[in-house]
CSV table of C-alpha atoms in Angstrom, one decimal:
chain,number,residue,atom,x,y,z
S,1,MET,CA,0.0,0.0,0.0
S,2,THR,CA,1.5,3.3,-1.1
S,3,ASN,CA,1.0,6.4,1.0
S,4,LYS,CA,0.1,9.6,-0.7
S,5,THR,CA,0.4,13.1,0.8
S,6,VAL,CA,-2.6,15.4,0.6
S,7,LEU,CA,-0.7,17.3,-2.1
S,8,HIS,CA,-0.3,14.3,-4.4
S,9,ALA,CA,-2.9,15.6,-6.9
S,10,LYS,CA,-1.1,18.9,-7.1
S,11,HIS,CA,2.2,17.1,-8.0
S,12,ILE,CA,0.5,15.1,-10.8
S,13,GLU,CA,-1.2,18.3,-12.0
S,14,ALA,CA,2.3,20.0,-12.2
S,15,GLY,CA,3.7,17.1,-14.3
S,16,ALA,CA,5.8,15.6,-11.5
S,17,LYS,CA,7.7,12.4,-12.0
S,18,MET,CA,6.8,10.3,-9.0
S,19,VAL,CA,8.9,7.7,-7.2
S,20,ASP,CA,8.5,5.5,-4.3
S,21,PHE,CA,10.2,7.0,-1.2
S,22,TYR,CA,10.0,4.5,1.7
S,23,GLY,CA,6.4,3.7,1.0
S,24,TRP,CA,5.4,7.3,-0.1
S,25,ASP,CA,4.6,8.2,-3.7
S,26,MET,CA,6.6,11.4,-3.9
S,27,PRO,CA,7.8,13.8,-6.7
S,28,ILE,CA,11.4,13.3,-7.6
S,29,ASN,CA,11.3,16.3,-10.0
S,30,TYR,CA,8.8,18.3,-12.1
S,31,GLY,CA,11.0,18.2,-15.2
S,32,SER,CA,14.5,19.3,-14.3
S,33,GLN,CA,15.9,18.8,-10.8
S,34,ILE,CA,18.8,21.1,-11.6
S,35,GLU,CA,16.5,23.9,-12.5
S,36,GLU,CA,14.6,23.3,-9.3
S,37,HIS,CA,17.9,23.4,-7.4
S,38,HIS,CA,18.9,26.7,-8.9
S,39,ALA,CA,15.4,28.1,-8.1
S,40,VAL,CA,16.1,27.5,-4.4
S,41,ARG,CA,19.6,29.0,-4.5
S,42,THR,CA,18.6,32.1,-6.4
S,43,ASP,CA,14.8,32.7,-5.9
S,44,ALA,CA,12.3,30.5,-4.1
S,45,GLY,CA,11.3,26.8,-4.3
S,46,MET,CA,8.9,24.6,-2.3
S,47,PHE,CA,8.9,21.0,-1.2
S,48,ASP,CA,6.0,18.8,-0.1
S,49,VAL,CA,7.4,17.4,3.2
S,50,SER,CA,4.1,16.2,4.5
S,51,HIS,CA,5.4,12.7,4.6
S,52,MET,CA,7.6,13.7,7.6
S,53,THR,CA,6.4,12.7,11.0
S,54,ILE,CA,5.3,15.3,13.5
S,55,VAL,CA,5.2,14.1,17.1
S,56,ASP,CA,4.0,16.3,20.0
S,57,VAL,CA,5.3,15.5,23.5
S,58,LYS,CA,3.4,17.1,26.4
S,59,GLY,CA,3.2,16.6,30.1
S,60,ALA,CA,4.8,17.3,33.5
S,61,ASP,CA,7.9,15.2,32.6
S,62,ALA,CA,8.2,16.4,29.0
S,63,GLN,CA,11.5,18.1,29.6
S,64,ALA,CA,13.0,15.3,31.7
S,65,PHE,CA,11.9,12.7,29.1
S,66,LEU,CA,13.5,14.6,26.2
S,67,ARG,CA,16.7,15.2,28.2
S,68,ARG,CA,16.9,11.4,28.3
S,69,LEU,CA,15.8,10.7,24.7
S,70,VAL,CA,18.0,13.1,22.7
S,71,ILE,CA,21.8,13.7,22.8
S,72,ASN,CA,21.4,17.5,22.8
S,73,ASP,CA,20.0,19.1,26.0
S,74,VAL,CA,16.5,20.6,25.6
S,75,ALA,CA,17.1,22.3,29.0
S,76,LYS,CA,19.2,24.8,26.9
S,77,LEU,CA,15.9,26.0,25.2
S,78,ASP,CA,14.4,28.8,27.2
S,79,VAL,CA,12.7,31.0,24.5
S,80,ALA,CA,9.3,29.8,23.3
S,81,GLY,CA,9.4,28.6,19.7
S,82,LYS,CA,13.2,27.9,19.7
S,83,ALA,CA,14.2,24.8,17.6
S,84,LEU,CA,17.1,22.4,18.2
S,85,TYR,CA,18.7,19.9,15.8
S,86,THR,CA,19.9,16.7,17.4
S,87,GLY,CA,20.0,13.0,17.3
S,88,MET,CA,18.2,10.2,19.1
S,89,CYS,CA,20.6,7.4,20.0
S,90,ASN,CA,20.2,3.8,21.2
S,91,LEU,CA,22.0,2.6,24.3
S,92,GLU,CA,25.0,1.6,22.2
S,93,GLY,CA,25.4,5.1,20.9
S,94,GLY,CA,24.1,4.4,17.4
S,95,VAL,CA,21.9,7.0,15.7
S,96,ILE,CA,18.2,5.9,15.6
S,97,ASP,CA,17.3,9.1,13.8
S,98,ASP,CA,18.1,12.8,13.6
S,99,LEU,CA,15.4,15.2,14.3
S,100,ILE,CA,14.4,18.8,15.2
S,101,VAL,CA,12.9,19.6,18.6
S,102,TYR,CA,10.7,22.7,18.9
S,103,PHE,CA,10.3,24.1,22.4
S,104,PHE,CA,7.2,25.8,23.6
S,105,THR,CA,7.2,25.3,27.3
S,106,ASP,CA,8.9,22.8,29.7
S,107,THR,CA,5.8,20.7,29.3
S,108,ASP,CA,5.2,21.2,25.6
S,109,TYR,CA,7.5,20.2,22.7
S,110,ARG,CA,7.2,19.2,19.1
S,111,LEU,CA,9.5,16.7,17.3
S,112,VAL,CA,9.8,16.4,13.6
S,113,VAL,CA,11.4,13.0,12.6
S,114,ASN,CA,12.1,11.3,9.3
S,115,SER,CA,9.4,9.4,7.5
S,116,ALA,CA,11.7,6.6,6.5
S,117,THR,CA,12.2,5.8,10.2
S,118,ARG,CA,8.7,6.6,11.4
S,119,GLU,CA,7.8,3.2,12.8
S,120,LYS,CA,10.9,2.4,14.7
S,121,ASP,CA,11.1,6.0,16.0
S,122,LEU,CA,7.5,5.9,17.3
S,123,ALA,CA,8.2,2.5,18.9
S,124,TRP,CA,11.4,3.7,20.5
S,125,ILE,CA,9.8,6.9,21.8
S,126,ALA,CA,6.8,5.0,23.2
S,127,GLU,CA,9.1,2.5,25.0
S,128,GLN,CA,11.3,5.2,26.4
S,129,SER,CA,8.5,7.4,27.5
S,130,ALA,CA,6.8,4.7,29.6
S,131,ALA,CA,8.6,5.7,32.8
S,132,PHE,CA,7.7,9.4,32.3
S,133,ASP,CA,4.5,11.4,32.8
S,134,VAL,CA,4.1,12.4,29.2
S,135,THR,CA,1.7,12.0,26.3
S,136,VAL,CA,3.2,11.3,22.9
S,137,THR,CA,0.9,12.2,20.0
S,138,GLU,CA,1.6,11.8,16.3
S,139,ARG,CA,0.0,14.5,14.2
S,140,PRO,CA,-0.8,13.0,10.8
S,141,GLU,CA,-3.6,15.5,10.3
S,142,PHE,CA,-0.9,18.1,9.4
S,143,ALA,CA,0.6,18.6,6.0
S,144,MET,CA,4.0,20.3,5.8
S,145,ILE,CA,5.4,22.6,3.0
S,146,ALA,CA,9.0,23.8,3.0
S,147,VAL,CA,9.5,27.1,1.2
S,148,GLN,CA,13.2,27.8,0.7
S,149,GLY,CA,15.4,30.3,-1.0
S,150,PRO,CA,16.5,34.0,-0.8
S,151,GLN,CA,13.0,35.2,-1.9
S,152,ALA,CA,11.1,32.5,0.1
S,153,LYS,CA,10.2,34.7,3.0
S,154,ALA,CA,9.2,37.7,0.9
S,155,LYS,CA,6.9,35.5,-1.3
S,156,VAL,CA,5.3,33.8,1.8
S,157,ALA,CA,4.8,37.3,3.3
S,158,THR,CA,2.4,38.2,0.4
S,159,LEU,CA,0.1,35.4,1.6
S,160,LEU,CA,0.0,36.1,5.3
S,161,ASN,CA,-2.7,37.9,7.2
S,162,GLU,CA,-1.9,40.6,9.8
S,163,GLN,CA,-1.7,38.3,12.7
S,164,GLN,CA,0.6,35.8,10.9
S,165,THR,CA,2.8,38.6,9.7
S,166,ALA,CA,3.2,39.8,13.2
S,167,ALA,CA,4.0,36.3,14.4
S,168,VAL,CA,6.9,35.8,12.0
S,169,ASP,CA,8.2,39.4,12.1
S,170,GLY,CA,11.9,39.4,12.9
S,171,MET,CA,11.9,35.6,13.5
S,172,LYS,CA,15.6,34.4,13.7
S,173,PRO,CA,16.8,31.2,12.2
S,174,PHE,CA,15.8,28.0,14.0
S,175,PHE,CA,12.6,29.5,15.6
S,176,SER,CA,9.0,28.7,15.2
S,177,ALA,CA,5.6,30.3,15.8
S,178,GLN,CA,2.0,29.2,15.7
S,179,ALA,CA,0.2,31.8,13.7
S,180,GLY,CA,-3.5,31.0,13.3
S,181,ASP,CA,-3.7,27.7,11.5
S,182,LEU,CA,-0.1,27.8,10.4
S,183,PHE,CA,2.9,26.5,12.4
S,184,ILE,CA,5.7,28.5,10.8
S,185,ALA,CA,9.4,27.6,11.5
S,186,THR,CA,12.6,29.1,10.2
S,187,THR,CA,14.1,25.7,9.6
S,188,GLY,CA,15.0,23.8,6.4
S,189,TYR,CA,17.1,21.4,4.6
S,190,THR,CA,18.7,23.5,1.9
S,191,GLY,CA,21.2,25.9,3.4
S,192,GLU,CA,18.9,28.8,2.4
S,193,ASN,CA,16.6,31.1,4.3
S,194,GLY,CA,13.0,30.1,4.4
S,195,TYR,CA,10.2,28.5,6.3
S,196,GLU,CA,8.8,25.1,7.0
S,197,ILE,CA,5.1,25.4,7.4
S,198,ALA,CA,2.9,22.8,9.0
S,199,LEU,CA,-0.9,23.3,8.6
S,200,PRO,CA,-4.1,21.3,8.6
S,201,ALA,CA,-4.0,18.9,5.7
S,202,GLU,CA,-7.3,20.2,4.2
S,203,GLN,CA,-5.7,23.6,3.7
S,204,ALA,CA,-2.5,22.4,2.2
S,205,ALA,CA,-3.6,22.3,-1.5
S,206,ASP,CA,-4.8,25.9,-1.3
S,207,LEU,CA,-1.5,27.2,0.3
S,208,TRP,CA,0.5,25.2,-2.3
S,209,GLN,CA,-1.5,26.9,-5.1
S,210,GLN,CA,-1.1,30.3,-3.6
S,211,LEU,CA,2.6,29.8,-3.4
S,212,LEU,CA,2.7,28.6,-7.0
S,213,ASP,CA,0.8,31.8,-8.0
S,214,ALA,CA,3.3,33.8,-6.0
S,215,GLY,CA,6.1,32.4,-8.2
S,216,VAL,CA,7.5,29.7,-5.9
S,217,LYS,CA,8.8,26.8,-8.0
S,218,PRO,CA,7.8,23.3,-6.9
S,219,CYS,CA,10.8,21.2,-6.2
S,220,GLY,CA,11.2,17.4,-5.8
S,221,LEU,CA,13.3,15.0,-3.8
S,222,GLY,CA,16.1,15.2,-6.4
S,223,ALA,CA,16.7,18.9,-5.8
S,224,ARG,CA,16.2,18.4,-2.1
S,225,ASP,CA,19.1,15.9,-2.0
S,226,THR,CA,21.5,18.1,-4.0
S,227,LEU,CA,20.6,21.1,-1.9
S,228,ARG,CA,21.0,19.4,1.5
S,229,LEU,CA,24.3,17.8,0.4
S,230,GLU,CA,25.7,21.2,-0.8
S,231,ALA,CA,24.7,22.5,2.6
S,232,GLY,CA,26.5,19.7,4.4
S,233,MET,CA,23.4,18.3,6.0
S,234,ASN,CA,23.2,14.6,6.8
S,235,LEU,CA,20.6,12.3,5.2
S,236,TYR,CA,19.6,9.5,7.6
S,237,GLY,CA,20.1,6.0,6.1
S,238,LEU,CA,23.1,7.2,4.0
S,239,ASP,CA,25.3,9.4,6.2
S,240,MET,CA,24.4,7.7,9.4
S,241,ASP,CA,22.2,4.9,10.8
S,242,GLU,CA,22.0,2.8,13.9
S,243,SER,CA,25.4,1.3,13.3
S,244,VAL,CA,27.0,4.7,13.3
S,245,SER,CA,28.0,7.0,16.2
S,246,PRO,CA,27.1,10.6,16.0
S,247,LEU,CA,30.9,11.2,16.6
S,248,ALA,CA,31.4,9.5,13.2
S,249,ALA,CA,28.6,11.5,11.5
S,250,ASN,CA,29.6,15.1,12.0
S,251,MET,CA,27.0,15.3,14.8
S,252,ALA,CA,29.3,15.7,17.8
S,253,TRP,CA,28.2,19.4,17.9
S,254,THR,CA,24.6,18.2,18.6
S,255,ILE,CA,25.7,16.3,21.8
S,256,SER,CA,25.5,18.3,25.0
S,257,TRP,CA,28.1,16.7,27.4
S,258,GLU,CA,27.3,19.2,30.2
S,259,PRO,CA,25.9,18.9,32.7
S,260,GLU,CA,27.7,15.7,33.5
S,261,ASP,CA,24.8,14.2,35.4
S,262,ARG,CA,22.4,14.2,32.5
S,263,ASN,CA,22.0,10.6,31.6
S,264,PHE,CA,20.9,10.7,28.0
S,265,ASN,CA,20.5,7.5,26.0
S,266,GLY,CA,23.9,6.3,24.7
S,267,ARG,CA,25.9,8.6,26.9
S,268,GLU,CA,28.1,5.9,28.4
S,269,ALA,CA,29.0,4.4,25.0
S,270,LEU,CA,29.6,7.8,23.4
S,271,ALA,CA,31.7,9.0,26.3
S,272,ALA,CA,33.9,5.9,25.9
S,273,GLN,CA,34.2,6.4,22.2
S,274,ARG,CA,35.1,10.1,22.8
S,275,ALA,CA,37.8,9.1,25.3
S,276,ALA,CA,39.2,6.5,22.9
S,277,GLY,CA,39.3,9.0,20.1
S,278,ASP,CA,39.1,6.2,17.6
S,279,GLN,CA,35.8,6.9,15.8
S,280,PRO,CA,36.1,7.7,12.1
S,281,LYS,CA,34.9,11.1,11.0
S,282,LEU,CA,32.6,12.5,8.3
S,283,VAL,CA,34.3,14.9,5.9
S,284,GLY,CA,33.5,16.6,2.7
S,285,LEU,CA,35.2,15.7,-0.6
S,286,ILE,CA,35.5,17.8,-3.8
S,287,LEU,CA,36.3,16.5,-7.2
S,288,GLU,CA,37.0,19.2,-9.7
S,289,GLU,CA,37.5,17.0,-12.7
S,290,LYS,CA,34.7,15.3,-14.6
S,291,GLY,CA,32.8,12.6,-13.0
S,292,VAL,CA,30.4,12.2,-10.1
S,293,LEU,CA,31.2,10.8,-6.7
S,294,ARG,CA,28.5,8.3,-5.6
S,295,SER,CA,27.5,6.7,-2.3
S,296,GLY,CA,29.4,3.5,-1.6
S,297,LEU,CA,32.6,4.3,-3.5
S,298,LYS,CA,35.8,3.5,-1.7
S,299,VAL,CA,38.1,6.3,-0.4
S,300,ILE,CA,41.8,5.5,-0.3
S,301,SER,CA,44.2,7.5,1.9
S,302,GLU,CA,47.6,7.1,3.6
S,303,ASP,CA,45.7,6.8,6.8
S,304,GLY,CA,43.5,3.9,5.6
S,305,GLU,CA,40.3,3.4,3.7
S,306,GLY,CA,37.0,5.1,4.0
S,307,ILE,CA,33.7,5.2,2.1
S,308,ILE,CA,31.5,7.8,0.4
S,309,THR,CA,28.2,8.0,2.3
S,310,SER,CA,26.5,10.5,-0.1
S,311,GLY,CA,27.8,12.0,-3.3
S,312,THR,CA,26.3,14.0,-6.1
S,313,PHE,CA,26.9,16.6,-8.8
S,314,SER,CA,26.7,20.1,-7.2
S,315,PRO,CA,24.7,22.2,-9.5
S,316,THR,CA,25.8,25.4,-7.7
S,317,LEU,CA,29.5,24.6,-8.0
S,318,GLY,CA,29.5,22.8,-11.3
S,319,HIS,CA,31.5,19.7,-10.1
S,320,SER,CA,31.0,16.8,-7.8
S,321,ILE,CA,30.9,16.8,-4.0
S,322,ALA,CA,30.5,14.1,-1.5
S,323,MET,CA,30.4,13.3,2.2
S,324,ALA,CA,32.7,10.4,3.2
S,325,ARG,CA,33.5,8.6,6.4
S,326,VAL,CA,37.3,8.3,6.8
S,327,PRO,CA,39.9,7.5,9.5
S,328,ARG,CA,40.0,10.3,12.0
S,329,SER,CA,43.7,11.0,11.2
S,330,VAL,CA,42.9,12.1,7.6
S,331,LYS,CA,43.5,15.9,7.5
S,332,LEU,CA,41.3,18.6,6.2
S,333,GLY,CA,43.0,20.1,3.1
S,334,SER,CA,44.7,16.9,2.2
S,335,THR,CA,44.2,15.0,-1.1
S,336,VAL,CA,42.9,11.4,-1.1
S,337,GLU,CA,41.8,9.1,-3.8
S,338,VAL,CA,38.4,7.6,-4.8
S,339,GLU,CA,38.0,4.5,-6.8
S,340,MET,CA,35.6,5.5,-9.5
S,341,ARG,CA,34.6,3.5,-12.6
S,342,LYS,CA,37.7,1.3,-12.5
S,343,LYS,CA,40.2,4.2,-12.0
S,344,LEU,CA,41.5,6.3,-9.1
S,345,VAL,CA,40.7,10.0,-9.0
S,346,LYS,CA,42.2,12.6,-6.7
S,347,VAL,CA,39.8,14.5,-4.4
S,348,GLN,CA,40.3,17.1,-1.8
S,349,VAL,CA,39.2,16.7,1.8
S,350,ILE,CA,37.3,19.6,3.4
S,351,LYS,CA,34.8,20.2,6.1
S,352,PRO,CA,31.5,18.8,5.1
S,353,SER,CA,29.9,22.1,4.1
S,354,PHE,CA,29.9,23.3,0.5
S,355,VAL,CA,27.3,26.0,-0.2
S,356,ARG,CA,25.4,28.3,2.1
S,357,ASN,CA,23.0,31.1,1.1
S,358,GLY,CA,23.9,30.7,-2.5
S,359,LYS,CA,27.6,31.0,-2.0
S,360,LYS,CA,30.5,28.6,-2.0
S,361,VAL,CA,31.9,28.2,1.6
S,362,PHE,CA,35.2,26.5,1.2
L,1,MET,CA,5.0,7.0,-24.2
L,2,SER,CA,8.2,8.8,-25.3
L,3,ASN,CA,8.8,10.0,-28.8
L,4,ILE,CA,10.5,7.3,-31.1
L,5,PRO,CA,11.1,8.7,-34.6
L,6,SER,CA,10.3,6.2,-37.3
L,7,GLU,CA,13.2,7.2,-39.5
L,8,LEU,CA,15.9,6.1,-37.0
L,9,ARG,CA,17.3,2.7,-36.0
L,10,TYR,CA,17.8,1.6,-32.4
L,11,ALA,CA,19.8,-0.6,-30.2
L,12,THR,CA,18.2,-2.3,-27.2
L,13,SER,CA,20.8,-0.5,-25.0
L,14,HIS,CA,18.9,2.8,-25.9
L,15,GLU,CA,21.2,4.3,-28.6
L,16,TRP,CA,19.7,5.7,-31.8
L,17,VAL,CA,21.3,5.7,-35.2
L,18,ARG,CA,20.6,8.1,-38.1
L,19,ASN,CA,21.9,7.2,-41.6
L,20,GLU,CA,23.3,10.4,-43.0
L,21,GLY,CA,24.3,8.7,-46.3
L,22,ASN,CA,27.8,8.2,-47.7
L,23,GLY,CA,28.5,5.7,-45.0
L,24,ILE,CA,28.1,8.3,-42.2
L,25,VAL,CA,25.8,7.7,-39.2
L,26,THR,CA,24.9,9.9,-36.3
L,27,VAL,CA,24.5,8.2,-32.8
L,28,GLY,CA,22.7,9.5,-29.7
L,29,ILE,CA,20.7,8.2,-26.8
L,30,THR,CA,16.9,8.0,-26.9
L,31,GLU,CA,14.4,10.2,-25.2
L,32,HIS,CA,13.4,7.3,-23.1
L,33,ALA,CA,17.0,6.8,-22.0
L,34,GLN,CA,17.5,10.4,-21.1
L,35,ASP,CA,14.2,10.4,-19.2
L,36,LEU,CA,15.4,7.4,-17.2
L,37,LEU,CA,18.8,9.0,-16.4
L,38,GLY,CA,17.5,12.5,-15.5
L,39,ASP,CA,19.5,15.7,-15.7
L,40,MET,CA,22.7,15.1,-17.6
L,41,VAL,CA,25.8,16.6,-16.0
L,42,PHE,CA,28.7,15.2,-17.9
L,43,VAL,CA,29.1,13.4,-21.2
L,44,GLU,CA,32.4,11.7,-22.0
L,45,LEU,CA,32.8,11.2,-25.7
L,46,PRO,CA,35.2,9.1,-27.7
L,47,ASP,CA,38.1,10.7,-29.6
L,48,VAL,CA,37.8,11.5,-33.3
L,49,GLY,CA,39.8,8.7,-35.1
L,50,ASP,CA,38.9,6.0,-32.7
L,51,ASN,CA,37.9,2.7,-34.3
L,52,VAL,CA,35.0,1.2,-32.5
L,53,SER,CA,33.2,-2.2,-32.8
L,54,THR,CA,29.6,-3.0,-32.2
L,55,GLY,CA,29.0,-3.4,-28.5
L,56,ASP,CA,32.1,-1.5,-27.3
L,57,ASP,CA,31.6,1.0,-24.4
L,58,VAL,CA,32.6,4.2,-26.1
L,59,ALA,CA,31.0,7.0,-24.2
L,60,VAL,CA,29.6,7.7,-20.7
L,61,ALA,CA,26.4,9.7,-20.0
L,62,GLU,CA,26.6,10.9,-16.4
L,63,SER,CA,23.4,12.3,-14.9
L,64,VAL,CA,22.6,13.5,-11.4
L,65,LYS,CA,21.4,10.0,-10.8
L,66,ALA,CA,23.8,7.6,-12.4
L,67,ALA,CA,26.6,7.1,-14.8
L,68,SER,CA,25.6,5.0,-17.8
L,69,ASP,CA,27.8,3.5,-20.5
L,70,ILE,CA,27.0,4.1,-24.1
L,71,TYR,CA,27.8,1.4,-26.6
L,72,ALA,CA,28.7,1.6,-30.2
L,73,PRO,CA,25.6,0.4,-32.0
L,74,VAL,CA,27.6,-0.4,-35.2
L,75,THR,CA,31.3,-0.8,-36.2
L,76,GLY,CA,33.2,2.1,-37.6
L,77,GLU,CA,35.5,5.1,-37.1
L,78,VAL,CA,34.6,8.1,-35.1
L,79,VAL,CA,34.6,11.1,-37.5
L,80,GLU,CA,33.0,13.8,-35.4
L,81,VAL,CA,31.9,14.3,-31.8
L,82,ASN,CA,29.3,16.8,-30.4
L,83,GLU,CA,31.6,19.3,-28.8
L,84,ASP,CA,28.6,21.4,-27.6
L,85,LEU,CA,28.0,18.7,-25.0
L,86,GLU,CA,31.1,19.8,-23.1
L,87,ASP,CA,29.5,22.9,-21.9
L,88,SER,CA,25.9,22.0,-22.4
L,89,PRO,CA,25.3,18.3,-21.5
L,90,GLU,CA,21.6,19.2,-20.9
L,91,LEU,CA,21.1,19.2,-24.7
L,92,VAL,CA,20.8,15.4,-24.3
L,93,ASN,CA,17.8,16.0,-22.1
L,94,SER,CA,16.2,18.8,-24.1
L,95,ASP,CA,16.7,17.4,-27.6
L,96,ALA,CA,17.8,13.8,-27.5
L,97,PHE,CA,17.2,13.1,-31.1
L,98,GLY,CA,18.6,16.5,-32.4
L,99,ASP,CA,21.1,18.8,-30.8
L,100,GLY,CA,21.8,16.2,-28.1
L,101,TRP,CA,23.5,13.8,-30.6
L,102,LEU,CA,26.8,12.3,-29.4
L,103,PHE,CA,29.1,11.3,-32.2
L,104,LYS,CA,29.3,10.3,-35.9
L,105,LEU,CA,30.7,7.2,-37.3
L,106,LYS,CA,32.1,6.3,-40.7
L,107,ILE,CA,30.7,2.7,-40.9
L,108,GLU,CA,32.2,-0.2,-42.7
L,109,ASP,CA,29.1,-2.2,-43.5
L,110,GLU,CA,25.8,-0.5,-44.0
L,111,GLY,CA,24.2,-3.9,-43.9
L,112,GLU,CA,24.8,-3.7,-40.1
L,113,LEU,CA,22.1,-1.1,-39.8
L,114,GLN,CA,19.6,-3.7,-40.8
L,115,SER,CA,20.3,-5.7,-37.7
L,116,LEU,CA,19.3,-2.8,-35.5
L,117,LEU,CA,15.7,-2.3,-34.3
L,118,ASP,CA,13.2,-0.2,-36.1
L,119,ALA,CA,11.0,2.2,-34.1
L,120,GLU,CA,8.3,-0.4,-33.5
L,121,GLY,CA,10.9,-3.0,-32.4
L,122,TYR,CA,12.5,-0.5,-30.0
L,123,ALA,CA,9.1,0.5,-28.6
L,124,ASN,CA,8.4,-3.2,-27.9
L,125,SER,CA,11.8,-3.6,-26.3
L,126,ILE,CA,11.2,-0.7,-23.8
L,127,ASP,CA,7.8,-2.0,-23.0
L,128,GLU,CA,9.4,-5.2,-21.7
L,129,ASP,CA,11.8,-3.2,-19.4
């Protein structure tokens, strides 16, 4: 049984090429994923992300529960609407999923987790929450549209009423606000400014059409992948999974080690890995000659072998980029080799971040 | 159903061949093939003067999604390559049977063209994919 988002008919109407994405029939592109990519870097594009899973966590123990569940510390959140990117680990320190936590009050939070991991996430959250006084509620009645790009906010602004305009006025990155029926967050997966908007499913097609009429280009999963990779953002299932430590997935910055007495899931295992210093690391690779680095290709360095976790052609840069997991001793700025189509090509190692706000960042 | 011009011949590996006369043929990949591959980002072409045999991998079409070998549909010598693809590989997407051509061959045996599929045969072959 294939799931369809409430915007499915709009995708078909726009001539989308549909693919199966973990059980969801989703648009891969509406003609050219490269044109869609450029629209987001230079103007405004939108993505149907209604397949993602929204989970509300409420109750007296909501803060205490999330301080156990995720590797970042939600106690750091003290301004209503603030968002936090982090990971949810198992007791062995493997990444069950990455997610965004939105803070409203110490008893009221919203999580947005991946759709591909929905079932195991919900099962894990349910199991872990049993000892806490919280209610965990999935919100499938919401659709979600991400509007991203340098002109995204301006184009959305033309559609907002007075109350909604006031709610988003001056909103900094990684914040959110409930504005009437719209839950509007300044988060995204592209490295550009913009919003992710959750709203009642029955209103989604109208908002999508209004955004189209405002000149926002529909973009599929193809462009979403090249944009997130240029931005150096991980994709769960490729760049990390349950067999991978956040220390090996460029997610160490999402772990809050202080205070020392916060016993988050996986802490013991992660602290031991950190002390040993032997986890591999996730780096960026750039290939300036012809060819495209692809997931699964072997990386060869003087310090040992690694593997490309995600690779693509970067439409913004005009050459291939990748993320790769390599031995920790491989230095940024060094040159390593990738085995590609029966030959070895030289690639440069950089921090895994390539493009932000339309500009090259390395 | 994608466009399959009736005046061309086809290989099951999705190349098309146009007989230009005087033993010259033009080779490209079909609209169906470019649609499967998605946006083209690099096209590696053979060198002019290369002698190629039917079935040799002679070129690579690399899209955002995958790298795909392109095979010589007939035996011959490469006499021209589409240099516009160096800067504009997207021509393969926008005009697969026209400006997106890949290379031209001087063929040895025109009879070999008869062993390729006609439009109907190719249409049937992609139905079976």
